[in-house]
Short mmCIF file of C-alpha atoms and ligand atoms in Angstrom, two decimals:
data_model
loop_
_atom_site.label_atom_id
_atom_site.label_comp_id
_atom_site.label_asym_id
_atom_site.label_seq_id
_atom_site.Cartn_x
_atom_site.Cartn_y
_atom_site.Cartn_z
CA UNK A 24 -0.33 0.02 -0.30
CA UNK A 25 1.12 3.66 -0.56
CA UNK A 26 1.83 6.24 1.69
CA UNK A 27 -1.63 8.03 0.11
CA UNK A 28 -3.67 5.34 0.25
CA UNK A 29 -2.00 4.85 4.28
CA UNK A 30 -3.26 7.72 4.93
CA UNK A 31 -6.73 8.64 3.48
CA UNK A 32 -7.36 5.01 5.89
CA UNK A 33 -10.23 4.93 7.70
CA UNK A 34 -8.25 3.71 9.96
CA UNK A 35 -4.81 1.17 10.18
CA UNK A 36 -3.99 -0.59 7.36
CA UNK A 37 -3.66 -4.75 7.79
CA UNK A 38 -0.59 -5.63 5.29
CA UNK A 39 2.07 -4.17 7.06
CA UNK A 40 5.29 -5.63 8.18
CA UNK A 41 4.64 -3.41 11.37
CA UNK A 42 1.66 -6.06 11.57
CA UNK A 43 3.48 -8.68 10.83
CA UNK A 44 6.03 -8.34 13.34
CA UNK A 45 4.10 -8.19 15.60
CA UNK A 46 1.51 -11.61 15.40
CA UNK A 47 5.13 -13.09 15.04
CA UNK A 48 5.91 -11.62 18.78
CA UNK A 49 2.82 -12.35 20.33
CA UNK A 50 0.54 -14.24 17.85
CA UNK A 51 0.55 -17.93 19.31
CA UNK A 52 -0.25 -20.99 17.69
CA UNK A 53 -3.27 -21.48 18.47
CA UNK A 54 -4.76 -18.09 18.40
CA UNK A 55 -2.69 -17.97 14.43
CA UNK A 56 -5.05 -20.80 13.51
CA UNK A 57 -8.49 -19.61 13.96
CA UNK A 58 -6.37 -16.47 11.72
CA UNK A 59 -5.77 -18.72 9.54
CA UNK A 60 -9.56 -20.19 9.37
CA UNK A 61 -11.54 -16.87 9.16
CA UNK A 62 -8.48 -15.68 5.86
CA UNK A 63 -10.21 -19.81 4.62
CA UNK A 64 -13.10 -19.01 4.78
CA UNK A 65 -14.11 -14.66 4.67
CA UNK A 66 -13.43 -12.30 1.73
CA UNK A 67 -10.81 -10.43 2.24
CA UNK A 68 -10.69 -7.11 2.48
CA UNK A 69 -8.08 -3.60 3.58
CA UNK A 70 -9.13 -2.88 7.85
CA UNK A 71 -10.36 -5.92 8.06
CA UNK A 72 -9.84 -10.28 6.41
CA UNK A 73 -6.47 -10.56 7.97
CA UNK A 74 -7.11 -9.61 10.87
CA UNK A 75 -4.35 -9.28 14.03
CA UNK A 76 -5.82 -10.55 16.12
CA UNK A 77 -9.11 -13.23 17.85
CA UNK A 78 -11.81 -12.11 20.99
CA UNK A 79 -13.44 -13.51 23.78
CA UNK A 80 -14.46 -11.61 25.71
CA UNK A 81 -15.57 -7.71 25.88
CA UNK A 82 -16.53 -6.31 28.81
CA UNK A 83 -16.82 -2.39 30.58
CA UNK A 84 -13.16 -0.60 29.36
CA UNK A 85 -11.30 -3.88 28.09
CA UNK A 86 -11.62 -6.78 25.60
CA UNK A 87 -10.20 -9.81 25.90
CA UNK A 88 -7.99 -12.34 23.52
CA UNK A 89 -7.67 -16.15 23.01
CA UNK A 90 -4.73 -15.90 25.39
CA UNK A 91 -6.95 -14.05 28.13
CA UNK A 92 -4.75 -10.54 27.77
CA UNK A 93 -6.52 -7.54 28.90
CA UNK A 94 -6.69 -5.29 26.06
CA UNK A 95 -7.32 -1.82 26.85
CA UNK A 96 -10.24 -0.41 23.80
CA UNK A 97 -10.02 2.81 22.78
CA UNK A 98 -11.03 1.91 19.19
CA UNK A 99 -14.01 -0.21 19.77
CA UNK A 100 -15.34 1.18 16.88
CA UNK A 101 -16.99 4.18 18.27
CA UNK A 102 -19.81 1.63 19.82
CA UNK A 103 -19.08 2.12 22.77
CA UNK A 104 -20.33 5.46 24.76
CA UNK A 105 -21.85 3.32 27.43
CA UNK A 106 -18.89 0.58 28.02
CA UNK A 107 -19.10 -3.12 26.47
CA UNK A 108 -22.26 -5.38 28.43
CA UNK A 109 -23.09 -3.01 30.43
CA UNK A 110 -26.09 -5.16 32.82
CA UNK A 111 -29.04 -2.88 31.02
CA UNK A 112 -28.27 -2.62 28.13
CA UNK A 113 -27.82 -6.18 28.21
CA UNK A 114 -30.73 -7.23 31.08
CA UNK A 115 -32.92 -4.73 27.82
CA UNK A 116 -31.94 -7.21 25.65
CA UNK A 117 -32.55 -10.01 27.06
CA UNK A 118 -36.19 -8.99 28.63
CA UNK A 119 -37.15 -7.99 24.77
CA UNK A 120 -36.19 -11.27 22.93
CA UNK A 121 -38.18 -13.54 25.64
CA UNK A 122 -41.65 -11.39 24.93
CA UNK A 123 -40.85 -9.88 20.56
CA UNK A 124 -37.70 -11.05 19.24
CA UNK A 125 -38.45 -9.84 15.76
CA UNK A 126 -40.69 -7.50 14.28
CA UNK A 127 -42.76 -8.22 11.12
CA UNK A 128 -43.56 -5.56 9.01
CA UNK A 129 -47.71 -4.35 8.89
CA UNK A 130 -46.73 -4.74 13.05
CA UNK A 131 -45.16 -1.92 15.03
CA UNK A 132 -44.48 -2.03 18.67
CA UNK A 133 -44.43 0.44 21.91
CA UNK A 134 -40.65 -0.07 22.11
CA UNK A 135 -39.79 0.91 18.56
CA UNK A 136 -42.29 3.82 19.42
CA UNK A 137 -40.92 4.83 22.73
CA UNK A 138 -38.04 5.29 21.44
CA UNK A 139 -38.33 7.06 17.94
CA UNK A 140 -40.13 10.08 20.31
CA UNK A 141 -37.08 9.19 23.01
CA UNK A 142 -34.91 10.79 20.06
CA UNK A 143 -36.93 13.47 19.79
CA UNK A 144 -36.58 14.71 22.59
CA UNK A 145 -32.75 14.19 22.74
CA UNK A 146 -32.30 15.52 18.68
CA UNK A 147 -31.17 19.75 18.63
CA UNK A 148 -34.30 22.29 17.09
CA UNK A 149 -37.00 19.94 15.38
CA UNK A 150 -35.67 17.36 14.34
CA UNK A 151 -38.50 15.63 15.08
CA UNK A 152 -39.26 12.86 12.50
CA UNK A 153 -37.37 9.29 12.78
CA UNK A 154 -36.19 6.35 10.51
CA UNK A 155 -34.58 3.55 12.31
CA UNK A 156 -31.73 1.70 10.07
CA UNK A 157 -28.68 -1.57 11.05
CA UNK A 158 -26.21 -0.09 9.68
CA UNK A 159 -24.08 4.37 9.41
CA UNK A 160 -24.71 3.45 5.48
CA UNK A 161 -28.03 2.14 5.05
CA UNK A 162 -29.25 5.18 7.19
CA UNK A 163 -26.74 7.68 5.22
CA UNK A 164 -28.79 6.29 2.42
CA UNK A 165 -31.60 7.31 3.66
CA UNK A 166 -31.11 10.03 4.21
CA UNK A 167 -29.76 10.90 0.68
CA UNK A 168 -32.96 9.17 0.06
CA UNK A 169 -35.01 11.77 1.32
CA UNK A 170 -33.49 15.14 0.86
CA UNK A 171 -34.07 14.02 -2.76
CA UNK A 172 -37.64 13.56 -2.89
CA UNK A 173 -38.00 16.96 -0.38
CA UNK A 174 -36.33 18.97 -2.35
CA UNK A 175 -36.88 17.67 -6.53
CA UNK A 176 -33.22 17.56 -6.85
CA UNK A 177 -30.69 15.15 -7.01
CA UNK A 178 -27.00 16.69 -5.99
CA UNK A 179 -25.31 16.36 -2.88
CA UNK A 180 -22.20 19.10 -1.70
CA UNK A 181 -19.63 16.45 0.49
CA UNK A 182 -16.41 16.97 1.45
CA UNK A 183 -12.86 15.13 -0.30
CA UNK A 184 -11.55 12.54 2.73
CA UNK A 185 -14.98 12.10 4.00
CA UNK A 186 -16.39 8.77 5.40
CA UNK A 187 -20.37 8.15 4.97
CA UNK A 188 -19.74 4.20 5.51
CA UNK A 189 -19.51 1.92 2.96
CA UNK A 190 -22.17 1.22 0.78
CA UNK A 191 -21.57 2.91 -2.80
CA UNK A 192 -24.06 5.90 -1.58
CA UNK A 193 -21.94 6.26 0.86
CA UNK A 194 -19.26 5.82 -0.36
CA UNK A 195 -20.53 8.82 -3.61
CA UNK A 196 -20.58 11.12 -0.70
CA UNK A 197 -17.88 10.30 0.57
CA UNK A 198 -14.33 11.37 0.22
CA UNK A 199 -11.69 8.82 1.06
CA UNK A 200 -10.45 7.16 -1.65
CA UNK A 201 -9.58 4.09 -0.40
CA UNK A 202 -13.51 3.49 -0.76
CA UNK A 203 -13.37 5.06 -4.28
CA UNK A 204 -11.04 4.03 -5.65
CA UNK A 205 -11.65 0.86 -8.47
CA UNK A 206 -15.54 1.14 -7.73
CA UNK A 207 -16.90 1.97 -10.76
CA UNK A 208 -19.23 5.23 -11.03
CA UNK A 209 -20.99 6.36 -8.14
CA UNK A 210 -23.67 8.53 -8.24
CA UNK A 211 -24.24 10.80 -10.11
CA UNK A 212 -23.84 13.87 -8.98
CA UNK A 213 -22.09 14.37 -5.86
CA UNK A 214 -19.70 16.81 -5.91
CA UNK A 215 -17.31 17.86 -3.66
CA UNK A 216 -15.02 20.69 -1.77
CA UNK A 217 -11.39 20.26 0.15
CA UNK A 218 -12.37 19.10 3.55
CA UNK A 219 -12.59 22.33 6.52
CA UNK A 220 -8.79 20.02 7.76
CA UNK A 221 -7.06 20.94 5.88
CA UNK A 222 -9.19 24.71 4.37
CA UNK A 223 -5.07 26.35 4.74
CA UNK A 224 -3.46 24.20 2.47
CA UNK A 225 -5.66 25.59 -0.03
CA UNK A 226 -7.55 29.22 1.31
CA UNK A 227 -4.24 30.36 3.84
CA UNK A 228 -2.44 30.34 6.99
CA UNK A 229 -3.92 34.00 8.00
CA UNK A 230 -7.01 32.15 10.00
CA UNK A 231 -9.35 33.38 7.60
CA UNK A 232 -9.23 29.80 5.79
CA UNK A 233 -12.82 28.45 7.02
CA UNK A 234 -14.47 31.68 6.11
CA UNK A 235 -13.37 31.45 2.61
CA UNK A 236 -13.91 28.46 2.77
CA UNK A 237 -17.51 28.48 3.57
CA UNK A 238 -17.79 31.35 1.25
CA UNK A 239 -16.91 29.19 -1.66
CA UNK A 240 -18.92 26.49 -0.80
CA UNK A 241 -21.87 28.70 -0.71
CA UNK A 242 -19.73 30.56 -4.19
CA UNK A 243 -20.41 26.53 -5.22
CA UNK A 244 -24.07 26.18 -3.63
CA UNK A 245 -25.21 29.09 -5.67
CA UNK A 246 -23.40 28.46 -9.53
CA UNK A 247 -25.23 24.71 -9.47
CA UNK A 248 -28.12 26.35 -7.97
CA UNK A 249 -29.69 22.82 -7.81
CA UNK A 250 -27.69 21.02 -5.55
CA UNK A 251 -29.91 19.31 -2.68
CA UNK A 252 -28.12 19.10 0.18
CA UNK A 253 -24.56 19.15 2.28
CA UNK A 254 -23.94 16.75 3.63
CA UNK A 255 -20.61 16.28 5.98
CA UNK A 256 -19.24 15.36 9.76
CA UNK A 257 -19.21 18.40 12.13
CA UNK A 258 -16.59 16.75 13.41
CA UNK A 259 -14.34 15.45 10.92
CA UNK A 260 -13.99 11.63 12.99
CA UNK A 261 -10.78 10.09 11.51
CA UNK A 262 -8.91 12.51 11.84
CA UNK A 263 -9.85 14.46 15.61
CA UNK A 264 -11.28 17.82 13.33
CA UNK A 265 -13.54 20.32 14.94
CA UNK A 266 -13.35 23.00 12.27
CA UNK A 267 -14.00 26.77 13.95
CA UNK A 268 -17.07 28.07 15.62
CA UNK A 269 -18.91 30.11 12.87
CA UNK A 270 -18.18 27.99 10.34
CA UNK A 271 -21.25 25.60 10.02
CA UNK A 272 -23.43 29.06 10.95
CA UNK A 273 -22.44 30.10 7.76
CA UNK A 274 -22.71 27.00 5.73
CA UNK A 275 -26.31 26.48 7.33
CA UNK A 276 -26.56 29.54 6.29
CA UNK A 277 -25.89 29.28 2.71
CA UNK A 278 -27.76 26.14 2.58
CA UNK A 279 -31.21 27.61 3.80
CA UNK A 280 -30.34 30.71 0.83
CA UNK A 281 -30.39 28.40 -1.92
CA UNK A 282 -32.45 25.38 -0.85
CA UNK A 283 -30.55 22.60 0.68
CA UNK A 284 -30.43 20.57 3.11
CA UNK A 285 -27.42 20.35 5.80
CA UNK A 286 -27.02 15.98 6.38
CA UNK A 287 -25.74 15.86 9.74
CA UNK A 288 -23.68 12.48 9.38
CA UNK A 289 -22.94 12.03 13.45
CA UNK A 290 -23.21 8.47 13.07
CA UNK A 291 -19.90 8.58 15.53
CA UNK A 292 -20.24 11.21 16.99
CA UNK A 293 -23.83 11.53 18.58
CA UNK A 294 -25.20 9.78 22.94
CA UNK A 295 -22.74 12.20 24.41
CA UNK A 296 -19.27 11.38 22.64
CA UNK A 297 -18.18 14.54 22.99
CA UNK A 298 -20.27 15.86 26.26
CA UNK A 299 -22.80 16.79 25.23
CA UNK A 300 -25.54 14.88 23.21
CA UNK A 301 -24.21 15.76 19.56
CA UNK A 302 -21.49 17.17 18.18
CA UNK A 303 -23.85 19.88 16.54
CA UNK A 304 -24.92 21.03 19.16
CA UNK A 305 -21.09 22.49 20.91
CA UNK A 306 -20.99 24.21 16.72
CA UNK A 307 -24.67 26.08 17.09
CA UNK A 308 -26.17 24.77 14.50
CA UNK A 309 -29.00 23.16 13.83
CA UNK A 310 -29.38 19.71 10.42
CA UNK A 311 -32.91 19.30 8.92
CA UNK A 312 -32.14 15.42 9.17
CA UNK A 313 -28.99 14.50 12.15
CA UNK A 314 -27.66 10.63 11.35
CA UNK A 315 -26.93 8.03 13.94
CA UNK A 316 -25.53 5.32 14.92
CA UNK A 317 -22.76 3.55 16.47
CA UNK A 318 -23.62 3.34 20.00
CA UNK A 319 -27.17 4.55 19.40
CA UNK A 320 -27.71 0.71 19.59
CA UNK A 321 -25.65 -0.19 23.17
CA UNK A 322 -22.32 -1.38 21.97
CA UNK A 323 -24.25 -4.82 21.13
CA UNK A 324 -27.12 -4.15 18.13
CA UNK A 325 -26.65 -2.47 14.43
CA UNK A 326 -28.67 0.28 15.21
CA UNK A 327 -28.85 3.39 13.22
CA UNK A 328 -31.44 6.22 12.72
CA UNK A 329 -32.27 9.34 11.32
CA UNK A 330 -34.04 12.66 12.80
CA UNK A 331 -36.22 15.23 10.17
CA UNK A 332 -37.36 18.39 10.13
CA UNK A 333 -40.73 16.95 10.63
CA UNK A 334 -42.36 18.65 7.74
CA UNK A 335 -39.71 16.28 5.63
CA UNK A 336 -42.17 14.10 5.94
CA UNK A 337 -43.05 13.84 2.74
CA UNK A 338 -42.58 10.94 0.60
CA UNK A 339 -45.95 8.58 2.56
CA UNK A 340 -45.76 6.27 -1.44
CA UNK A 341 -41.83 5.69 -1.60
CA UNK A 342 -39.87 3.90 0.41
CA UNK A 343 -37.00 5.50 1.80
CA UNK A 344 -34.66 2.70 4.07
CA UNK A 345 -37.36 -1.03 3.44
CA UNK A 346 -34.97 -2.60 5.81
CA UNK A 347 -36.30 -5.86 6.67
CA UNK A 348 -35.17 -5.32 10.29
CA UNK A 349 -36.22 -1.28 9.99
CA UNK A 350 -38.14 -1.32 13.75
CA UNK A 351 -35.94 -4.48 16.09
CA UNK A 352 -37.78 -5.13 18.95
CA UNK A 353 -34.33 -5.94 20.35
CA UNK A 354 -32.55 -2.68 18.37
CA UNK A 355 -34.98 -0.69 20.53
CA UNK A 356 -34.82 -1.83 24.02
CA UNK A 357 -30.89 -2.21 23.43
CA UNK A 358 -31.38 1.58 22.22
CA UNK A 359 -34.12 2.90 24.88
CA UNK A 360 -31.71 1.31 27.66
CA UNK A 361 -28.48 3.21 26.03
CA UNK A 362 -30.87 6.55 26.36
CA UNK A 363 -31.19 5.76 30.24
CA UNK A 364 -27.27 4.97 30.73
CA UNK A 365 -26.01 8.63 29.54
CA UNK A 366 -28.41 10.47 31.02
CA UNK A 367 -28.89 8.36 34.77
CA UNK A 368 -25.55 7.71 34.76
CA UNK A 369 -24.41 10.98 33.85
CA UNK A 370 -22.01 10.40 30.16
CA UNK A 371 -22.73 13.25 29.14
CA UNK A 372 -20.85 15.08 32.03
CA UNK A 373 -17.89 12.73 32.47
CA UNK A 374 -16.95 13.05 28.86
CA UNK A 375 -16.41 16.79 30.02
CA UNK A 376 -15.04 15.91 32.46
CA UNK A 377 -12.92 12.81 32.26
CA UNK A 378 -12.02 14.82 28.75
CA UNK A 379 -10.80 17.05 29.78
CA UNK A 380 -8.27 15.87 32.47
CA UNK A 381 -7.83 13.34 29.47
CA UNK A 382 -6.49 16.67 27.14
CA UNK A 383 -4.52 18.23 29.81
CA UNK A 384 -2.19 15.53 30.33
CA UNK A 385 -2.14 14.73 26.88
CA UNK A 386 -0.93 18.07 26.17
CA UNK A 387 1.51 17.55 28.20
CA UNK A 388 3.56 14.47 26.60
CA UNK A 389 2.96 16.80 23.41
CA UNK A 390 5.54 19.77 25.27
CA UNK A 391 7.85 16.34 26.30
CA UNK A 392 7.80 15.02 22.80
CA UNK A 393 8.13 16.63 19.69
CA UNK A 394 6.99 14.27 17.46
CA UNK A 395 3.49 15.03 18.81
CA UNK A 396 2.82 18.32 16.41
CA UNK A 397 -0.82 18.63 17.80
CA UNK A 398 -3.21 17.72 20.44
CA UNK A 399 -6.94 18.38 20.20
CA UNK A 400 -10.55 16.60 21.12
CA UNK A 401 -13.87 16.80 22.22
CA UNK A 402 -15.27 15.31 25.14
CA UNK A 403 -13.91 11.85 25.18
CA UNK A 404 -12.65 11.89 21.61
CA UNK A 405 -9.06 13.08 21.00
CA UNK A 406 -6.39 13.05 18.73
CA UNK A 407 -3.02 13.25 19.38
CA UNK A 408 -1.33 13.83 14.93
CA UNK A 409 2.23 12.62 15.47
CA UNK A 410 4.33 14.62 13.42
CA UNK A 411 3.07 16.15 9.51
CA UNK A 412 -0.40 15.06 7.58
CA UNK A 413 1.17 12.40 4.49
CA UNK A 414 4.64 12.30 5.32
CA UNK A 415 5.68 8.19 5.19
CA UNK A 416 7.74 8.32 8.53
CA UNK A 417 5.33 9.79 10.39
CA UNK A 418 2.89 7.31 9.62
CA UNK A 419 6.18 4.93 9.93
CA UNK A 420 5.92 6.25 13.61
CA UNK A 421 2.34 6.32 14.28
CA UNK A 422 2.26 2.58 13.06
CA UNK A 423 4.92 1.68 15.79
CA UNK A 424 3.63 3.36 18.34
CA UNK A 425 0.55 1.73 17.77
CA UNK A 426 2.34 -2.02 18.13
CA UNK A 427 4.08 -0.76 21.53
CA UNK A 428 0.46 -0.62 23.45
CA UNK A 429 -1.29 -2.99 21.31
CA UNK A 430 1.99 -5.24 22.84
CA UNK A 431 0.86 -2.80 26.80
CA UNK A 432 -2.10 -2.82 26.03
CA UNK A 433 -4.34 -0.53 24.73
CA UNK A 434 -5.77 -0.16 21.61
CA UNK A 435 -6.53 2.34 19.60
CA UNK A 436 -7.60 3.69 16.27
CA UNK A 437 -5.44 5.60 13.64
CA UNK A 438 -6.82 7.77 11.77
CA UNK A 439 -5.48 9.16 8.43
CA UNK A 440 -2.38 7.79 9.03
CA UNK A 441 -0.50 9.13 12.09
CA UNK A 442 -3.83 10.11 13.94
CA UNK A 443 -4.09 8.28 16.86
CA UNK A 444 -7.52 8.42 17.99
CA UNK A 445 -8.44 7.68 21.95
CA UNK A 446 -12.03 6.98 21.94
CA UNK A 447 -12.60 5.15 25.35
CA UNK A 448 -16.34 4.19 26.22
CA UNK A 449 -17.85 6.61 28.74
CA UNK A 450 -18.10 4.49 31.72
CA UNK A 451 -14.16 4.19 32.02
CA UNK A 452 -13.00 4.78 35.75
CA UNK A 453 -10.61 7.70 36.21
CA UNK A 454 -7.45 4.84 36.70
CA UNK A 455 -8.02 3.49 33.62
CA UNK A 456 -7.76 6.16 31.48
CA UNK A 457 -5.02 6.90 33.37
CA UNK A 458 -3.24 3.73 33.17
CA UNK A 459 -3.87 4.45 29.44
CA UNK A 460 -3.18 7.38 28.86
CA UNK A 461 0.59 5.67 31.30
CA UNK A 462 0.35 3.29 28.30
CA UNK A 463 0.88 5.99 25.53
CA UNK A 464 3.08 7.90 27.49
CA UNK A 465 5.27 5.22 27.50
CA UNK A 466 4.89 4.37 24.04
CA UNK A 467 6.89 7.87 23.29
CA UNK A 468 9.49 7.81 25.68
CA UNK A 469 10.41 4.76 23.05
CA UNK A 470 9.63 6.17 19.36
N1 PLP B 12 -20.13 7.87 8.94
C1 PLP B 12 -19.39 7.94 9.86
C2 PLP B 12 -19.09 9.67 10.19
C3 PLP B 12 -18.44 6.03 10.10
O1 PLP B 12 -18.05 6.92 11.03
C4 PLP B 12 -19.40 5.49 9.66
C5 PLP B 12 -18.82 3.99 10.40
O2 PLP B 12 -16.95 3.89 10.48
C6 PLP B 12 -20.28 5.45 8.78
C7 PLP B 12 -20.81 6.58 8.49
C8 PLP B 12 -20.83 3.62 8.93
O3 PLP B 12 -21.35 3.24 9.47
P1 PLP B 12 -21.39 1.85 9.02
O4 PLP B 12 -20.37 1.41 9.30
O5 PLP B 12 -22.96 1.05 10.67
O6 PLP B 12 -22.31 2.37 8.18
#
């Protein structure tokens, strides 16, 4: 894989020499046999099969591997806001399983109705009509279709480098080369602009780059004149980048001016991760359609949703998301329990308090280890940028850091090739958080 492919990758690369060396040192014969068997039966793909290791348990902040090692999981595919196997979520799932394990079409169920109401209650602004789906990508697809029906237009404006899921429609509005290259013709009318994270590269280093990017977006919406929606991650997840205040309100105003809807993809950032229920609250911007997923299923069930303005309920005779598991009672029970846990255990505040503590420790590390070029984050989602982006050296160092940490019992994801992303459960104890940061610091020292 070339360095540019690596830097574009959603996560760490699964065919690297560093990974093979790690496996040689730490994977025993029995685990290797299972990994071989995995590769024998699964189609291989980037960021997945062949896999690194075999998990046998996931509890709280830890995963346990086949060799009995307990690993602090700061990766978790961003699903574990309430940790793994939270007793309330497990109990809700078990109870639902015993009564209504599935809800066939034509029927609704009280768990689904309760969940839709609760999502409308927690969503910002006047977002109040819900559709459920079994994956974030599927929910993105529903949002795109709704925007087409509601506006009578088909074009979208999105950001290069963005990730919105792996389905073809999501890849079309996404901007990562890894997912687009070689995939053949994508959706027509999917226009892209540079991502906010790279605004300074294209729009000047004088601190006004984001204003110019917002102006550029306004210009594109104006000259096209027929864009159905701007779709974006309000916080670029893979590289932990939140645009400065003022950016999203300007984009919001442009959308309003030019008749485009604003769709925010909060699949990973929803439900408290950043210290507020949704990260768009911190950007003072309410979209027309909010997409959520991942942690909605309590780290157990595949669950995603869109929450839209009530007046976008305009497709009673069409099909936005005709999914078999649309109103899954078990998924909805998991989501309801998750919302309860977030409220009852004060997880928004926990994310803010623990996040501030972690950020302070990371900033102190940045002063002592010049390999760190920037530390940033919101709530309990933090990024440590290693070296300079898009350099082979930075990516190689970040990868070495990853495998050292894995050796010492800490897992995290590398975003954009060189950004250490730290995504612990919001239920994590301060002691566990400090243990993880100690591991990271020791690895940094060894680099
Ligand atoms: N949008 C964002 C920002 C994501 O990070 C992801 C998944 O990583 C998705 C959409 C797609 O979600 P799913 O994998 O559930 O289809």
